[in-house]
Coordinates of C-alpha atoms in Angstrom, one line a residue:
X1 CA 8.0 15.4 17.8
X2 CA 8.8 18.7 19.4
X3 CA 7.1 22.1 19.6
X4 CA 9.7 23.3 17.0
X5 CA 8.4 20.6 14.6
X6 CA 4.8 21.6 15.1
X7 CA 5.8 25.3 14.6
X8 CA 7.7 24.4 11.4
X9 CA 4.8 22.4 10.0
X10 CA 2.4 25.3 10.7
X11 CA 4.7 27.7 9.0
X12 CA 4.8 25.4 6.0
X13 CA 1.0 25.2 5.9
X14 CA 0.7 29.0 6.2
X15 CA 3.2 29.4 3.3
X16 CA 1.4 27.0 1.1
X17 CA -2.1 28.3 1.9
X18 CA -1.1 31.9 1.0
X19 CA 0.6 30.9 -2.2
X20 CA -1.5 31.4 -5.4
X21 CA -3.4 28.3 -6.3
X22 CA -3.1 26.7 -9.7
X23 CA -5.4 24.1 -11.0
X24 CA -2.9 22.2 -13.0
X25 CA -1.5 18.6 -12.9
X26 CA -0.6 16.9 -9.7
X27 CA 3.1 16.9 -10.6
X28 CA 3.2 20.6 -11.5
X29 CA 1.3 21.4 -8.3
X30 CA 3.5 19.4 -5.9
X31 CA 6.6 20.7 -7.6
X32 CA 5.4 24.3 -7.0
X33 CA 4.7 23.4 -3.4
X34 CA 8.1 21.9 -3.0
X35 CA 9.7 25.1 -4.3
X36 CA 7.7 27.2 -1.8
X37 CA 8.7 24.9 1.1
X38 CA 12.3 24.9 0.0
X39 CA 12.4 28.7 -0.1
X40 CA 10.8 28.9 3.4
X41 CA 13.5 26.6 4.9
X42 CA 10.9 25.2 7.4
X43 CA 10.9 21.7 5.7
X44 CA 13.3 19.2 4.2
X45 CA 12.7 19.1 0.5
X46 CA 14.5 16.2 -1.0
X47 CA 14.7 15.8 -4.8
X48 CA 15.7 12.3 -5.7
X49 CA 17.6 13.4 -8.8
X50 CA 19.9 15.7 -6.7
X51 CA 23.3 14.1 -6.2
X52 CA 23.9 15.8 -2.9
X53 CA 20.6 14.6 -1.5
X54 CA 20.4 11.0 -2.5
X55 CA 18.9 8.6 0.1
X56 CA 22.3 6.8 0.1
X57 CA 23.8 9.8 1.9
X58 CA 21.3 9.4 4.8
X59 CA 21.2 9.4 7.8
X60 CA 24.5 11.4 7.8
X61 CA 22.9 14.2 5.9
X62 CA 20.4 14.7 8.8
X63 CA 22.9 14.0 11.6
X64 CA 23.7 17.7 11.9
X65 CA 20.0 18.5 12.4
X66 CA 18.4 16.8 15.5
X67 CA 15.0 18.5 15.4
X68 CA 12.5 16.9 13.1
X69 CA 11.1 19.0 10.3
X70 CA 8.4 18.2 7.7
X71 CA 9.8 16.1 4.9
X72 CA 8.7 16.2 1.3
X73 CA 10.6 13.7 -0.9
X74 CA 10.2 13.8 -4.7
X75 CA 11.4 10.6 -6.2
X76 CA 11.0 8.1 -9.0
X77 CA 10.6 4.5 -7.6
X78 CA 9.3 1.8 -9.9
X79 CA 9.5 -1.2 -7.6
X80 CA 8.4 -2.1 -4.1
X81 CA 12.0 -2.8 -3.2
X82 CA 13.0 0.8 -4.1
X83 CA 10.0 2.2 -2.2
X84 CA 10.6 0.0 0.8
X85 CA 14.2 1.1 1.0
X86 CA 13.2 4.8 0.7
X87 CA 10.6 4.5 3.4
X88 CA 13.1 2.8 5.7
X89 CA 15.7 5.5 5.2
X90 CA 13.1 8.1 6.0
X91 CA 12.1 6.1 9.1
X92 CA 8.6 5.7 7.6
X93 CA 7.9 9.4 8.1
X94 CA 7.2 12.2 5.6
X95 CA 5.4 12.8 2.3
X96 CA 6.8 10.6 -0.5
X97 CA 5.8 11.8 -4.0
X98 CA 6.5 9.5 -7.0
X99 CA 6.6 10.8 -10.5
X100 CA 7.6 7.5 -12.2
X101 CA 4.3 7.5 -14.1
X102 CA 5.7 10.2 -16.4
X103 CA 8.7 8.2 -17.6
X104 CA 8.7 5.6 -20.4
X105 CA 8.1 2.1 -18.9
X106 CA 6.6 -1.2 -19.9
X107 CA 4.7 -1.2 -16.6
X108 CA 1.2 0.5 -16.1
X109 CA 1.7 3.8 -14.4
X110 CA 5.5 3.2 -14.6
X111 CA 5.4 0.9 -11.5
X112 CA 5.9 -2.8 -11.2
X113 CA 2.8 -4.6 -10.0
X114 CA 4.4 -5.2 -6.6
X115 CA 4.6 -1.5 -5.8
X116 CA 0.8 -0.7 -5.5
X117 CA 0.3 -3.9 -3.6
X118 CA 3.0 -2.9 -1.2
X119 CA 1.3 0.5 -0.7
X120 CA -2.1 -1.1 -0.1
X121 CA -0.8 -3.6 2.5
X122 CA 1.7 -1.3 4.3
X123 CA 0.0 -0.4 7.6
X124 CA 1.9 2.8 8.1
X125 CA 1.4 4.1 4.5
X126 CA -1.5 6.3 3.4
X127 CA -1.5 6.1 -0.4
X128 CA -3.1 8.5 -2.8
X129 CA -3.4 8.7 -6.6
X130 CA -4.7 12.3 -7.2
X131 CA -6.3 13.1 -10.5
X132 CA -5.9 16.9 -10.3
X133 CA -3.6 19.6 -8.8
X134 CA -6.3 20.6 -6.3
X135 CA -6.5 17.0 -5.0
X136 CA -2.7 16.9 -4.7
X137 CA -2.6 20.2 -2.8
X138 CA -5.3 19.1 -0.4
X139 CA -3.5 15.8 0.3
X140 CA -0.1 17.5 1.0
X141 CA -1.7 20.0 3.3
X142 CA -3.5 17.3 5.2
X143 CA -0.4 15.2 5.4
X144 CA 1.5 18.2 7.0
X145 CA -1.3 18.6 9.6
X146 CA -1.7 14.9 10.3
X147 CA 2.0 14.0 10.6
X148 CA 3.6 17.1 12.0
X149 CA 0.9 19.0 13.8
X150 CA -1.2 16.2 15.2
X151 CA 1.9 14.0 15.4
X152 CA 0.3 10.8 14.0
X153 CA 2.7 8.0 12.9
X154 CA 3.3 6.9 9.3
X155 CA 3.9 8.4 6.0
X156 CA 1.8 9.6 3.0
X157 CA 2.4 8.5 -0.6
X158 CA 1.3 10.4 -3.8
X159 CA 1.5 9.1 -7.3
X160 CA 2.0 12.2 -9.6
X161 CA 1.1 12.4 -13.3
X162 CA 1.7 15.5 -15.4
X163 CA -1.6 15.9 -17.3
X164 CA -3.5 19.1 -16.6
X165 CA -6.9 18.9 -14.9
X166 CA -8.6 22.2 -14.2
X167 CA -11.3 20.9 -11.8
X168 CA -11.4 23.0 -8.7
X169 CA -12.4 21.6 -5.3
X170 CA -14.6 23.4 -2.7
X171 CA -14.0 22.8 1.0
X172 CA -16.5 20.0 1.2
X173 CA -15.0 18.2 -1.8
X174 CA -11.5 18.5 -0.2
X175 CA -12.6 16.9 3.0
X176 CA -14.3 14.1 1.1
X177 CA -11.3 13.6 -1.2
X178 CA -9.0 13.1 1.8
X179 CA -11.4 10.3 2.9
X180 CA -11.0 8.6 -0.5
X181 CA -13.8 9.8 -2.8
X182 CA -16.0 12.7 -3.8
X183 CA -18.7 13.4 -6.5
X184 CA -17.7 15.4 -9.6
X185 CA -21.3 16.5 -9.9
X186 CA -23.4 17.2 -6.9
X187 CA -26.8 15.4 -6.5
X188 CA -26.7 14.0 -10.1
X189 CA -28.5 10.6 -10.3
X190 CA -27.3 8.1 -12.8
X191 CA -28.2 4.7 -14.3
X192 CA -24.6 3.6 -13.5
X193 CA -21.9 5.0 -11.2
X194 CA -18.4 5.4 -12.5
X195 CA -15.4 5.7 -10.2
X196 CA -11.9 6.7 -11.3
X197 CA -8.6 7.5 -9.8
X198 CA -5.5 9.4 -11.0
X199 CA -5.0 9.8 -14.7
X200 CA -7.5 7.0 -15.3
X201 CA -10.3 9.4 -14.3
X202 CA -9.9 11.1 -17.8
X203 CA -11.1 7.9 -19.4
X204 CA -13.9 7.5 -16.9
X205 CA -15.1 11.1 -17.8
X206 CA -15.0 10.2 -21.5
X207 CA -16.9 7.0 -20.8
X208 CA -19.7 8.9 -19.2
X209 CA -19.9 11.1 -22.4
X210 CA -20.1 8.0 -24.6
X211 CA -22.7 6.3 -22.5
X212 CA -25.0 9.3 -22.7
X213 CA -24.2 10.1 -26.4
X214 CA -24.3 6.6 -27.8
X215 CA -26.6 4.7 -25.5
X216 CA -28.8 7.3 -23.7
X217 CA -27.5 6.0 -20.4
X218 CA -26.7 8.5 -17.6
X219 CA -23.7 8.1 -15.4
X220 CA -22.8 9.5 -12.0
X221 CA -19.1 10.4 -11.7
X222 CA -16.8 10.0 -8.7
X223 CA -13.2 10.8 -8.2
X224 CA -11.4 8.4 -5.9
X225 CA -7.9 9.6 -4.8
X226 CA -7.5 6.6 -2.5
X227 CA -9.3 3.3 -3.0
X228 CA -7.0 1.9 -0.3
X229 CA -8.2 4.4 2.3
X230 CA -11.8 3.7 1.4
X231 CA -11.2 0.0 1.8
X232 CA -9.4 0.3 5.1
X233 CA -12.0 2.4 6.7
X234 CA -14.8 0.1 5.5
X235 CA -13.0 -2.9 6.8
X236 CA -12.5 -1.2 10.2
X237 CA -16.2 -0.3 10.4
X238 CA -17.1 -3.9 9.5
X239 CA -14.8 -5.4 12.1
X240 CA -16.2 -3.1 14.8
X241 CA -19.8 -4.0 13.8
X242 CA -19.0 -7.7 14.0
X243 CA -17.5 -7.3 17.5
X244 CA -20.3 -5.1 18.8
X245 CA -23.6 -6.7 17.6
X246 CA -25.8 -4.9 20.0
X247 CA -24.4 -1.4 19.4
X248 CA -25.5 1.0 16.6
X249 CA -23.8 0.0 13.4
X250 CA -20.9 2.1 12.2
X251 CA -20.9 3.3 8.6
X252 CA -17.9 4.4 6.5
X253 CA -17.3 7.0 3.8
X254 CA -17.6 4.5 0.9
X255 CA -21.0 3.3 2.0
X256 CA -22.2 6.8 2.9
X257 CA -21.3 8.0 -0.6
X258 CA -22.9 5.1 -2.4
X259 CA -26.0 4.7 -0.2
X260 CA -29.5 5.1 -1.4
X261 CA -28.8 4.0 -5.0
X262 CA -28.8 0.5 -6.4
X263 CA -27.1 1.5 -9.7
X264 CA -24.1 -0.7 -10.7
X265 CA -20.7 0.6 -9.7
X266 CA -17.7 0.5 -12.1
X267 CA -14.4 1.4 -10.4
X268 CA -11.4 2.1 -12.5
X269 CA -7.7 2.4 -11.7
X270 CA -4.5 2.6 -13.7
X271 CA -2.9 0.2 -11.3
X272 CA -3.6 -3.6 -11.4
X273 CA -7.2 -4.6 -10.7
X274 CA -6.4 -5.8 -7.2
X275 CA -6.3 -2.2 -5.9
X276 CA -10.0 -1.7 -6.8
X277 CA -10.9 -5.3 -5.7
X278 CA -10.4 -4.1 -2.1
X279 CA -13.8 -2.4 -2.3
X280 CA -15.8 -5.4 -3.6
X281 CA -17.0 -6.7 -0.2
X282 CA -18.1 -3.2 0.9
X283 CA -20.3 -2.1 -2.0
X284 CA -24.0 -3.0 -1.7
X285 CA -24.7 -3.0 -5.5
X286 CA -23.4 -4.8 -8.5
X287 CA -19.7 -4.0 -8.5
X288 CA -17.2 -4.2 -11.4
X289 CA -13.5 -3.6 -10.8
X290 CA -11.3 -2.5 -13.8
X291 CA -7.6 -2.0 -13.7
X292 CA -4.4 -2.6 -15.7
X293 CA -4.6 -6.2 -16.9
X294 CA -8.4 -6.5 -16.5
X295 CA -9.1 -6.1 -20.2
X296 CA -6.0 -4.4 -21.5
X297 CA -2.3 -4.4 -20.5
X298 CA -2.6 -0.7 -19.6
X299 CA -5.5 1.1 -17.8
X300 CA -8.9 0.3 -19.3
X301 CA -9.9 2.6 -22.2
X302 CA -13.1 4.6 -22.2
X303 CA -14.5 2.0 -24.6
X304 CA -13.9 -0.9 -22.2
X305 CA -15.4 1.1 -19.4
X306 CA -18.6 1.7 -21.5
X307 CA -18.9 -1.9 -22.5
X308 CA -18.4 -3.0 -18.8
X309 CA -21.1 -0.6 -17.8
X310 CA -23.5 -2.0 -20.4
X311 CA -22.7 -5.5 -19.3
X312 CA -23.4 -4.6 -15.6
X313 CA -26.7 -3.1 -16.6
X314 CA -27.6 -6.1 -18.8
X315 CA -26.8 -8.5 -15.9
X316 CA -29.2 -6.4 -13.7
X317 CA -31.9 -6.8 -16.3
X318 CA -32.0 -3.0 -16.9
X319 CA -31.1 -3.1 -20.6
X320 CA -31.2 -5.8 -23.3
X321 CA -28.1 -8.0 -23.5
X322 CA -28.0 -7.3 -27.3
X323 CA -26.7 -3.8 -26.5
X324 CA -23.6 -5.3 -25.0
X325 CA -22.9 -7.1 -28.3
X326 CA -23.6 -3.9 -30.2
X327 CA -21.1 -2.1 -27.9
X328 CA -18.4 -4.6 -28.5
X329 CA -18.8 -4.3 -32.3
X330 CA -19.2 -0.6 -32.3
X331 CA -15.9 0.1 -30.5
X332 CA -13.9 -2.7 -32.0
X333 CA -12.4 -3.7 -28.7
X334 CA -8.9 -5.2 -28.6

């Protein structure tokens, strides 16, 4: 990485920071950011559908340009093989944004089950599943700084859906979102804690409403743009503590967020359940992971989230187990 690369990245950050913010969908927001970067000419903006800029034309397309510039690649990969090929051709550098979730598919979120597992296990990939345009904007800006100003290795991945979310993030929430999770209501206690990522967060929000409306049960809401980042940091802290038994114990963002509360945690994703299972060993409370295939082929509905919350509370002895049966009958689960 050269001084020219750092300068180009900083110019990109400045251009995006001065552009008018729009609290819209992640796809809309990133597309607008791509337009701004393309106009500035300080970054490579590659659109997978463009014939002249297909990955198959690389590395010849870049051969005429020896200095690295920030790379934003908009693509539609549904399999781990496609994504692996794309990361290889980009030399595992850049910001890869996948809009496959918005296209008809028999797979949850448009992706074959191997794709999210590949993301979670690839050591050079930092994967995110933003729920809102503000989350997506914060992640892209952080990626520009991390990769091209600080010069750290690896690449960022964003899954983009096209459903509007008008939630605005303050500076504290942005920093927390980059670490993997942040609260949607500050200092709000709850009988249960509901975590959601990406478009699945919409169902989590509706589940909170049903719990309060139908069962008089309060829920604390968290948006989790990256379960994988949370799990990796937690595992790193645990490993360090194991190897340094006499030193002060290190914490992690996941435990800091969930500390001081024994309420059950229900974590939801539109990807297969294995993505949320990564947190199981690091949550010091009853933990329920829900994903595609857990109870439905697609992401769990608000009704399944409610019943899962009721079951967790019943298992803790906080409510009568009969309420779980009532919930199953009330919502006619399939």
